[in-house]
């Protein structure tokens, strides 16, 4: 699969996980790709927590469902009906969970390139996540980014030290297939913008 195929085939997977194990060599390649991401000042401010313990995953899933309910309570009418049909996570169905964290202290007190943009380290972590996602797609794995959680809860659940920020809980594993259209678009939640609407020349 070439890079363009991986970019356009990649999906935020929820319902298609098979639960089959990930071969160790495949997991190693995917994590190596993530760790090869560019980072501000070569700080590599990410860490990867591999969560396979069913009890931890069940606890996190319960928290996610409570946050789903909290969001659902803010919706009415067609939005509420549409959201009720959308699956928001594959925490229990996926083979493995990967929590990606950000350490703002990595690289010492002076990180080359971060003096003017404090979030450059956080952006670096997001690049590692994107590398992981594209590599997983090339390996015929699915990835789902769970965003219905509170950072303080996840920090406590996994014993993440104070000062380390959990950025993403990723569900990872083999899938039956990747949908040709993103879930939110298939369910009518949102539609993609055309490229022409996003491109500006010389100024906004």
Coordinates of N, CA and C in Angstrom, one line a residue:
X1 N 0.8 -1.2 0.0 CA 0.0 0.0 0.0 C 0.9 1.2 0.0
X2 N 0.6 2.2 -0.9 CA 1.4 3.4 -0.9 C 0.9 4.4 0.1
X3 N 1.6 5.5 0.3 CA 1.2 6.4 1.4 C -0.2 7.0 1.1
X4 N -0.5 7.3 -0.2 CA -1.7 7.9 -0.5 C -2.9 7.0 -0.3
X5 N -2.7 5.7 -0.6 CA -3.7 4.7 -0.3 C -4.0 4.6 1.2
X6 N -2.9 4.6 2.0 CA -3.1 4.6 3.5 C -3.8 5.8 4.0
X7 N -3.5 7.0 3.5 CA -4.1 8.2 4.0 C -5.6 8.2 3.7
X8 N -6.0 7.7 2.5 CA -7.4 7.8 2.1 C -8.2 6.6 2.6
X9 N -7.6 5.5 2.9 CA -8.3 4.3 3.4 C -8.4 4.3 4.9
X10 N -7.6 5.1 5.6 CA -7.6 5.2 7.1 C -9.0 5.6 7.5
X11 N -9.4 4.9 8.6 CA -10.7 5.3 9.2 C -10.6 5.2 10.7
X12 N -11.5 6.0 11.3 CA -11.6 6.0 12.8 C -12.5 4.8 13.1
X13 N -12.0 3.7 13.5 CA -12.7 2.4 13.6 C -13.5 2.3 14.9
X14 N -14.7 1.8 14.8 CA -15.5 1.6 16.0 C -16.0 0.1 16.1
X15 N -16.8 -0.2 15.0 CA -17.6 -1.5 15.1 C -16.9 -2.6 14.3
X16 N -15.8 -2.4 13.7 CA -15.3 -3.5 12.7 C -14.2 -4.3 13.3
X17 N -13.8 -4.1 14.6 CA -12.7 -4.9 15.2 C -13.1 -6.4 15.3
X18 N -12.2 -7.3 15.1 CA -12.4 -8.7 15.2 C -12.0 -9.2 16.6
X19 N -11.1 -8.5 17.2 CA -10.6 -9.0 18.5 C -9.4 -10.0 18.4
X20 N -9.1 -10.3 17.1 CA -7.9 -11.3 16.9 C -6.6 -10.7 17.4
X21 N -5.7 -11.5 17.8 CA -4.4 -10.9 18.3 C -3.6 -10.3 17.2
X22 N -2.8 -9.3 17.6 CA -1.9 -8.6 16.7 C -0.6 -9.3 16.8
X23 N 0.0 -9.8 15.7 CA 1.3 -10.5 15.7 C 2.3 -9.5 16.2
X24 N 3.3 -10.0 17.0 CA 4.2 -9.1 17.7 C 5.1 -8.4 16.7
X25 N 5.4 -9.0 15.6 CA 6.3 -8.3 14.6 C 5.5 -7.1 14.0
X26 N 4.2 -7.3 13.8 CA 3.4 -6.2 13.2 C 3.2 -5.1 14.2
X27 N 3.0 -5.4 15.5 CA 2.9 -4.4 16.5 C 4.2 -3.6 16.6
X28 N 5.3 -4.3 16.6 CA 6.6 -3.7 16.7 C 6.8 -2.7 15.5
X29 N 6.4 -3.1 14.3 CA 6.5 -2.2 13.1 C 5.7 -0.9 13.3
X30 N 4.5 -1.1 13.8 CA 3.5 0.0 14.0 C 4.1 1.0 15.0
X31 N 4.6 0.5 16.2 CA 5.1 1.3 17.2 C 6.4 2.0 16.8
X32 N 7.2 1.3 16.0 CA 8.4 1.9 15.5 C 8.1 3.0 14.5
X33 N 7.1 2.9 13.7 CA 6.7 4.0 12.8 C 6.2 5.2 13.7
X34 N 5.5 4.9 14.7 CA 5.1 6.0 15.6 C 6.3 6.7 16.2
X35 N 7.2 5.9 16.7 CA 8.4 6.5 17.3 C 9.3 7.2 16.4
X36 N 9.1 7.0 15.1 CA 10.0 7.6 14.1 C 9.4 9.0 13.7
X37 N 8.4 9.5 14.3 CA 7.8 10.7 13.9 C 8.7 11.9 14.2
X38 N 8.6 13.0 13.5 CA 9.4 14.2 13.8 C 8.9 14.8 15.1
X39 N 9.8 15.4 15.8 CA 9.4 16.1 17.0 C 10.3 17.4 17.2
X40 N 9.6 18.3 17.8 CA 10.3 19.6 18.0 C 11.6 19.4 18.9
X41 N 12.7 19.9 18.4 CA 13.9 19.8 19.2 C 14.4 18.4 19.4
X42 N 13.9 17.5 18.6 CA 14.2 16.0 18.7 C 13.9 15.6 20.2
X43 N 12.8 16.1 20.7 CA 12.5 15.9 22.1 C 11.8 14.5 22.3
X44 N 11.1 14.0 21.3 CA 10.4 12.8 21.3 C 9.5 12.7 22.6
X45 N 8.6 13.6 22.8 CA 7.9 13.8 24.1 C 6.8 12.8 24.4
X46 N 6.7 11.7 23.6 CA 5.6 10.7 23.7 C 6.1 9.5 24.5
X47 N 5.1 8.8 25.0 CA 5.2 7.5 25.6 C 4.0 6.7 25.1
X48 N 4.1 5.4 25.1 CA 3.0 4.5 24.6 C 2.7 3.5 25.7
X49 N 1.5 3.5 26.3 CA 1.1 2.6 27.3 C 0.2 1.5 26.6
X50 N 0.7 0.3 26.6 CA -0.1 -0.8 25.9 C -1.0 -1.4 27.0
X51 N -2.3 -1.3 26.8 CA -3.3 -1.7 27.7 C -4.0 -2.9 27.2
X52 N -3.7 -4.1 27.8 CA -4.4 -5.3 27.4 C -5.2 -5.9 28.5
X53 N -5.1 -5.4 29.8 CA -5.8 -5.9 30.9 C -7.3 -5.7 30.7
X54 N -8.1 -6.8 30.7 CA -9.5 -6.6 30.5 C -10.2 -5.8 31.6
X55 N -9.7 -5.9 32.8 CA -10.4 -5.1 33.9 C -10.2 -3.6 33.7
X56 N -9.0 -3.3 33.3 CA -8.7 -1.8 33.1 C -9.5 -1.3 31.9
X57 N -9.6 -2.1 30.9 CA -10.4 -1.7 29.7 C -11.9 -1.6 30.0
X58 N -12.4 -2.6 30.8 CA -13.8 -2.5 31.2 C -14.1 -1.2 32.1
X59 N -13.2 -0.9 33.0 CA -13.3 0.3 33.8 C -13.3 1.6 32.9
X60 N -12.4 1.6 31.9 CA -12.4 2.8 31.1 C -13.6 2.8 30.2
X61 N -14.1 1.7 29.7 CA -15.3 1.7 28.9 C -16.5 2.2 29.7
X62 N -16.6 1.8 31.0 CA -17.7 2.4 31.8 C -17.6 3.9 31.9
X63 N -16.4 4.4 32.0 CA -16.2 5.9 32.1 C -16.6 6.5 30.8
X64 N -16.2 5.9 29.7 CA -16.6 6.4 28.3 C -18.1 6.5 28.2
X65 N -18.8 5.4 28.6 CA -20.2 5.4 28.4 C -20.9 6.5 29.3
X66 N -20.4 6.8 30.5 CA -20.9 7.9 31.3 C -20.7 9.2 30.6
X67 N -19.6 9.4 29.9 CA -19.3 10.6 29.2 C -20.2 10.7 28.0
X68 N -20.4 9.6 27.3 CA -21.4 9.6 26.2 C -22.7 10.0 26.6
X69 N -23.2 9.5 27.8 CA -24.5 9.9 28.3 C -24.6 11.4 28.6
X70 N -23.5 11.9 29.1 CA -23.4 13.3 29.5 C -23.5 14.2 28.2
X71 N -22.9 13.8 27.1 CA -23.0 14.5 25.9 C -24.3 14.4 25.3
X72 N -24.9 13.2 25.3 CA -26.2 12.9 24.7 C -27.3 13.8 25.4
X73 N -27.1 14.1 26.7 CA -28.1 14.9 27.4 C -28.1 16.3 26.9
X74 N -27.1 16.7 26.2 CA -27.0 18.1 25.7 C -27.7 18.2 24.3
X75 N -28.2 17.1 23.7 CA -28.7 17.1 22.4 C -30.2 17.0 22.4
X76 N -30.9 17.5 21.4 CA -32.3 17.3 21.2 C -32.6 17.0 19.8
X77 N -33.9 16.6 19.6 CA -34.4 16.4 18.2 C -33.6 15.5 17.4
X78 N -33.3 16.0 16.1 CA -32.7 15.1 15.1 C -31.2 14.8 15.5
X79 N -30.6 15.8 16.2 CA -29.2 15.5 16.6 C -29.2 14.4 17.7
X80 N -30.1 14.4 18.6 CA -30.1 13.3 19.6 C -30.4 12.0 19.0
X81 N -31.3 12.0 18.0 CA -31.7 10.7 17.3 C -30.5 10.2 16.5
X82 N -29.8 11.1 15.8 CA -28.6 10.7 15.0 C -27.5 10.2 15.9
X83 N -27.2 10.9 17.0 CA -26.1 10.5 17.9 C -26.4 9.1 18.5
X84 N -27.7 8.8 18.8 CA -28.0 7.5 19.4 C -27.6 6.4 18.5
X85 N -27.5 6.6 17.2 CA -27.1 5.5 16.3 C -25.6 5.4 16.1
X86 N -24.8 6.3 16.7 CA -23.4 6.3 16.4 C -22.7 5.6 17.5
X87 N -21.8 4.6 17.2 CA -21.0 3.9 18.1 C -19.7 4.8 18.3
X88 N -19.3 5.0 19.5 CA -18.3 6.0 19.8 C -16.9 5.3 20.2
X89 N -16.9 4.0 20.4 CA -15.6 3.4 20.8 C -15.6 1.9 20.5
X90 N -14.4 1.4 20.5 CA -14.2 -0.1 20.3 C -13.3 -0.6 21.4
X91 N -13.4 0.0 22.6 CA -12.5 -0.3 23.7 C -12.6 -1.8 24.1
X92 N -13.8 -2.4 24.1 CA -13.9 -3.8 24.5 C -13.7 -4.8 23.3
X93 N -14.0 -4.3 22.1 CA -13.9 -5.2 20.9 C -12.5 -5.3 20.3
X94 N -11.7 -4.2 20.4 CA -10.4 -4.2 19.8 C -9.4 -5.2 20.5
X95 N -8.3 -5.5 19.9 CA -7.3 -6.4 20.4 C -6.5 -5.8 21.5
X96 N -6.2 -4.5 21.4 CA -5.3 -3.8 22.3 C -5.6 -2.3 22.3
X97 N -5.3 -1.7 23.5 CA -5.5 -0.3 23.6 C -4.1 0.3 23.7
X98 N -3.8 1.4 23.1 CA -2.6 2.2 23.2 C -2.9 3.6 23.6
X99 N -2.4 3.9 24.8 CA -2.5 5.3 25.3 C -1.2 6.0 25.0
X100 N -1.4 7.2 24.3 CA -0.2 8.0 24.0 C -0.2 9.2 24.9
X101 N 0.9 9.5 25.5 CA 1.1 10.6 26.4 C 2.1 11.6 25.9
X102 N 2.0 12.8 26.6 CA 2.9 13.9 26.3 C 3.6 14.3 27.5
X103 N 4.9 14.4 27.5 CA 5.8 14.9 28.6 C 6.4 16.2 28.2
X104 N 5.9 17.3 28.7 CA 6.4 18.6 28.4 C 7.8 18.9 28.9
X105 N 8.2 18.1 29.8 CA 9.6 18.3 30.3 C 10.7 17.5 29.6
X106 N 10.2 16.6 28.6 CA 11.2 15.8 27.8 C 12.0 16.8 27.0
X107 N 13.3 16.6 27.0 CA 14.2 17.4 26.3 C 14.8 18.5 27.1
X108 N 14.5 18.6 28.4 CA 15.1 19.6 29.2 C 14.4 20.9 29.2
X109 N 14.9 21.9 30.0 CA 14.2 23.2 30.1 C 14.2 24.0 28.8
X110 N 15.1 23.7 27.9 CA 15.2 24.5 26.7 C 15.0 23.6 25.5
X111 N 13.9 23.5 24.9 CA 13.6 22.7 23.8 C 13.7 23.5 22.5
X112 N 14.7 23.2 21.7 CA 14.9 24.0 20.5 C 13.7 24.0 19.6
X113 N 13.2 25.2 19.3 CA 12.0 25.3 18.5 C 10.7 25.5 19.2
X114 N 10.7 25.4 20.5 CA 9.5 25.5 21.3 C 9.3 26.8 22.0
X115 N 10.3 27.7 21.9 CA 10.3 28.9 22.8 C 9.2 29.8 22.4
X116 N 8.7 29.8 21.2 CA 7.7 30.7 20.7 C 6.3 30.0 20.6
X117 N 6.3 28.7 20.5 CA 5.1 28.0 20.3 C 5.0 26.9 21.4
X118 N 4.4 27.2 22.5 CA 4.4 26.2 23.6 C 3.8 24.9 23.3
X119 N 2.9 24.8 22.3 CA 2.2 23.6 22.0 C 3.0 22.7 20.9
X120 N 4.1 23.2 20.5 CA 4.9 22.4 19.5 C 5.1 21.0 20.0
X121 N 5.4 20.7 21.2 CA 5.6 19.4 21.7 C 4.3 18.5 21.6
X122 N 3.2 19.1 21.9 CA 1.9 18.4 21.8 C 1.7 18.1 20.3
X123 N 2.0 19.0 19.4 CA 1.8 18.7 18.0 C 2.7 17.5 17.6
X124 N 3.9 17.4 18.2 CA 4.8 16.3 17.9 C 4.2 15.0 18.3
X125 N 3.5 15.0 19.4 CA 2.8 13.7 19.8 C 1.7 13.4 18.8
X126 N 1.0 14.4 18.3 CA 0.0 14.1 17.3 C 0.6 13.5 16.0
X127 N 1.8 14.0 15.7 CA 2.4 13.4 14.5 C 2.8 11.9 14.7
X128 N 3.2 11.6 16.0 CA 3.4 10.2 16.3 C 2.2 9.4 16.1
X129 N 1.0 9.9 16.6 CA -0.2 9.2 16.5 C -0.6 9.0 15.0
X130 N -0.4 10.0 14.2 CA -0.7 9.9 12.8 C 0.2 8.8 12.1
X131 N 1.5 8.8 12.5 CA 2.3 7.8 12.0 C 1.8 6.4 12.3
X132 N 1.4 6.2 13.6 CA 0.9 5.0 14.1 C -0.3 4.6 13.3
X133 N -1.2 5.5 13.0 CA -2.4 5.3 12.3 C -2.2 4.8 10.9
X134 N -1.3 5.5 10.2 CA -1.1 5.2 8.8 C -0.3 3.8 8.7
X135 N 0.6 3.6 9.6 CA 1.3 2.3 9.6 C 0.3 1.2 9.9
X136 N -0.6 1.4 10.8 CA -1.6 0.3 11.2 C -2.5 0.1 9.9
X137 N -2.8 1.1 9.2 CA -3.7 0.9 8.0 C -2.9 0.1 7.0
X138 N -1.6 0.4 6.8 CA -0.8 -0.4 5.9 C -0.7 -1.8 6.3
X139 N -0.8 -2.1 7.6 CA -0.7 -3.5 8.1 C -2.1 -4.2 8.2
X140 N -3.1 -3.5 7.6 CA -4.5 -4.1 7.6 C -5.1 -4.1 9.0
X141 N -4.6 -3.2 9.9 CA -5.2 -3.0 11.2 C -6.1 -1.8 11.2
X142 N -7.0 -1.7 12.2 CA -7.8 -0.6 12.4 C -7.4 0.2 13.6
X143 N -7.7 1.5 13.7 CA -7.4 2.3 14.8 C -8.7 3.2 15.1
X144 N -9.0 3.3 16.4 CA -10.1 4.2 16.8 C -9.6 5.1 17.9
X145 N -9.8 6.4 17.7 CA -9.4 7.3 18.8 C -10.6 7.6 19.6
X146 N -10.5 7.3 20.9 CA -11.6 7.5 21.8 C -11.4 8.9 22.5
X147 N -12.4 9.7 22.4 CA -12.3 11.1 22.9 C -13.3 11.4 24.0
X148 N -14.1 10.4 24.4 CA -15.1 10.6 25.4 C -14.5 10.2 26.8
X149 N -13.6 11.0 27.3 CA -13.1 10.7 28.7 C -12.5 12.0 29.3
X150 N -12.3 11.9 30.5 CA -11.7 13.0 31.3 C -10.2 12.7 31.5
X151 N -9.3 13.6 31.3 CA -7.9 13.3 31.4 C -7.5 12.9 32.9
X152 N -8.2 13.5 33.8 CA -7.8 13.2 35.2 C -8.2 11.8 35.5
X153 N -9.3 11.3 35.0 CA -9.8 9.9 35.2 C -8.7 9.0 34.6
X154 N -8.3 9.2 33.4 CA -7.4 8.3 32.7 C -6.0 8.3 33.4
X155 N -5.6 9.5 33.9 CA -4.3 9.6 34.6 C -4.4 8.7 35.8
X156 N -5.5 8.8 36.6 CA -5.6 8.0 37.8 C -5.7 6.5 37.5
X157 N -6.4 6.2 36.4 CA -6.7 4.8 36.1 C -5.3 4.1 35.7
X158 N -4.5 4.8 35.0 CA -3.2 4.1 34.6 C -2.0 4.5 35.4
X159 N -2.2 5.3 36.4 CA -1.0 5.7 37.2 C -0.1 6.6 36.5
X160 N -0.6 7.5 35.6 CA 0.3 8.4 34.8 C 0.7 9.5 35.7
X161 N 2.0 9.8 35.8 CA 2.5 10.8 36.7 C 2.0 12.2 36.5
X162 N 1.9 12.9 37.6 CA 1.5 14.3 37.4 C 2.4 15.1 36.5
X163 N 1.9 15.9 35.6 CA 2.7 16.6 34.6 C 2.8 15.9 33.3
X164 N 2.4 14.6 33.2 CA 2.4 13.9 32.0 C 0.9 13.9 31.5
X165 N 0.7 14.3 30.3 CA -0.7 14.5 29.8 C -1.1 13.3 28.9
X166 N -2.2 12.6 29.2 CA -2.7 11.6 28.3 C -3.3 12.3 27.1
X167 N -2.9 12.0 25.9 CA -3.3 12.7 24.7 C -4.4 11.8 24.0
X168 N -4.2 10.5 23.9 CA -5.1 9.7 23.1 C -5.2 8.3 23.7
X169 N -6.4 7.8 23.8 CA -6.6 6.4 24.0 C -7.0 5.8 22.6
X170 N -6.1 4.9 22.1 CA -6.3 4.4 20.7 C -6.7 2.9 20.8
X171 N -7.8 2.5 20.2 CA -8.1 1.1 20.0 C -7.4 0.6 18.8
X172 N -6.8 -0.6 18.9 CA -6.0 -1.1 17.8 C -6.2 -2.6 17.6
X173 N -6.3 -3.0 16.3 CA -6.4 -4.4 16.1 C -6.9 -4.8 14.7
X174 N -6.9 -6.0 14.3 CA -7.4 -6.5 13.0 C -8.9 -6.1 12.9
X175 N -9.4 -5.9 11.7 CA -10.7 -5.5 11.4 C -11.3 -6.4 10.3
X176 N -12.6 -6.5 10.3 CA -13.3 -7.2 9.2 C -13.1 -6.4 7.9
X177 N -13.1 -5.1 8.0 CA -13.0 -4.3 6.8 C -12.9 -2.8 7.3
X178 N -12.5 -1.9 6.4 CA -12.5 -0.5 6.6 C -13.6 0.1 5.8
X179 N -14.5 0.9 6.4 CA -15.6 1.5 5.7 C -15.1 2.5 4.6
X180 N -15.7 2.5 3.4 CA -15.2 3.5 2.4 C -15.5 4.9 2.8
X181 N -16.5 5.1 3.7 CA -16.9 6.5 4.1 C -16.8 6.6 5.6
X182 N -16.3 7.7 6.2 CA -16.2 7.8 7.6 C -17.6 7.7 8.3
X183 N -17.6 7.1 9.5 CA -18.8 6.8 10.2 C -19.7 8.1 10.4
X184 N -19.1 9.2 10.8 CA -20.0 10.4 11.0 C -20.6 10.9 9.7
X185 N -19.9 10.7 8.6 CA -20.5 11.1 7.3 C -21.6 10.0 6.9
X186 N -21.4 8.8 7.2 CA -22.3 7.7 6.8 C -23.6 7.9 7.6
X187 N -23.5 8.4 8.9 CA -24.7 8.6 9.7 C -25.3 10.0 9.6
X188 N -24.7 10.8 8.7 CA -25.3 12.1 8.5 C -25.0 13.1 9.5
X189 N -24.0 12.9 10.4 CA -23.6 13.8 11.5 C -23.0 15.1 10.9
X190 N -22.0 14.9 10.0 CA -21.3 16.0 9.3 C -20.9 15.5 7.9
X191 N -20.6 16.5 7.1 CA -20.2 16.2 5.7 C -18.8 16.9 5.5
X192 N -18.0 16.3 4.7 CA -16.7 16.9 4.4 C -16.7 18.2 3.7
X193 N -15.8 19.1 4.0 CA -15.6 20.3 3.2 C -14.8 20.0 2.0
X194 N -15.1 20.6 0.9 CA -14.3 20.5 -0.3 C -12.9 21.1 -0.1
X195 N -11.9 20.6 -0.7 CA -10.6 21.2 -0.6 C -10.6 22.6 -0.9
X196 N -11.3 23.0 -2.0 CA -11.3 24.4 -2.4 C -11.8 25.4 -1.3
X197 N -12.6 24.9 -0.4 CA -13.1 25.8 0.7 C -12.0 26.0 1.8
X198 N -11.0 25.1 1.8 CA -10.0 25.2 2.8 C -8.7 25.8 2.4
X199 N -8.5 26.1 1.1 CA -7.3 26.6 0.6 C -7.4 28.1 0.4
X200 N -6.4 28.8 0.9 CA -6.3 30.3 0.8 C -5.0 30.6 0.2
X201 N -4.9 31.8 -0.5 CA -3.7 32.2 -1.1 C -3.2 33.5 -0.6
X202 N -2.0 33.5 0.0 CA -1.3 34.7 0.5 C -1.9 35.3 1.7
X203 N -3.2 35.3 1.9 CA -3.8 35.8 3.1 C -5.2 35.2 3.2
X204 N -5.8 35.3 4.4 CA -7.1 34.6 4.7 C -8.2 35.2 3.8

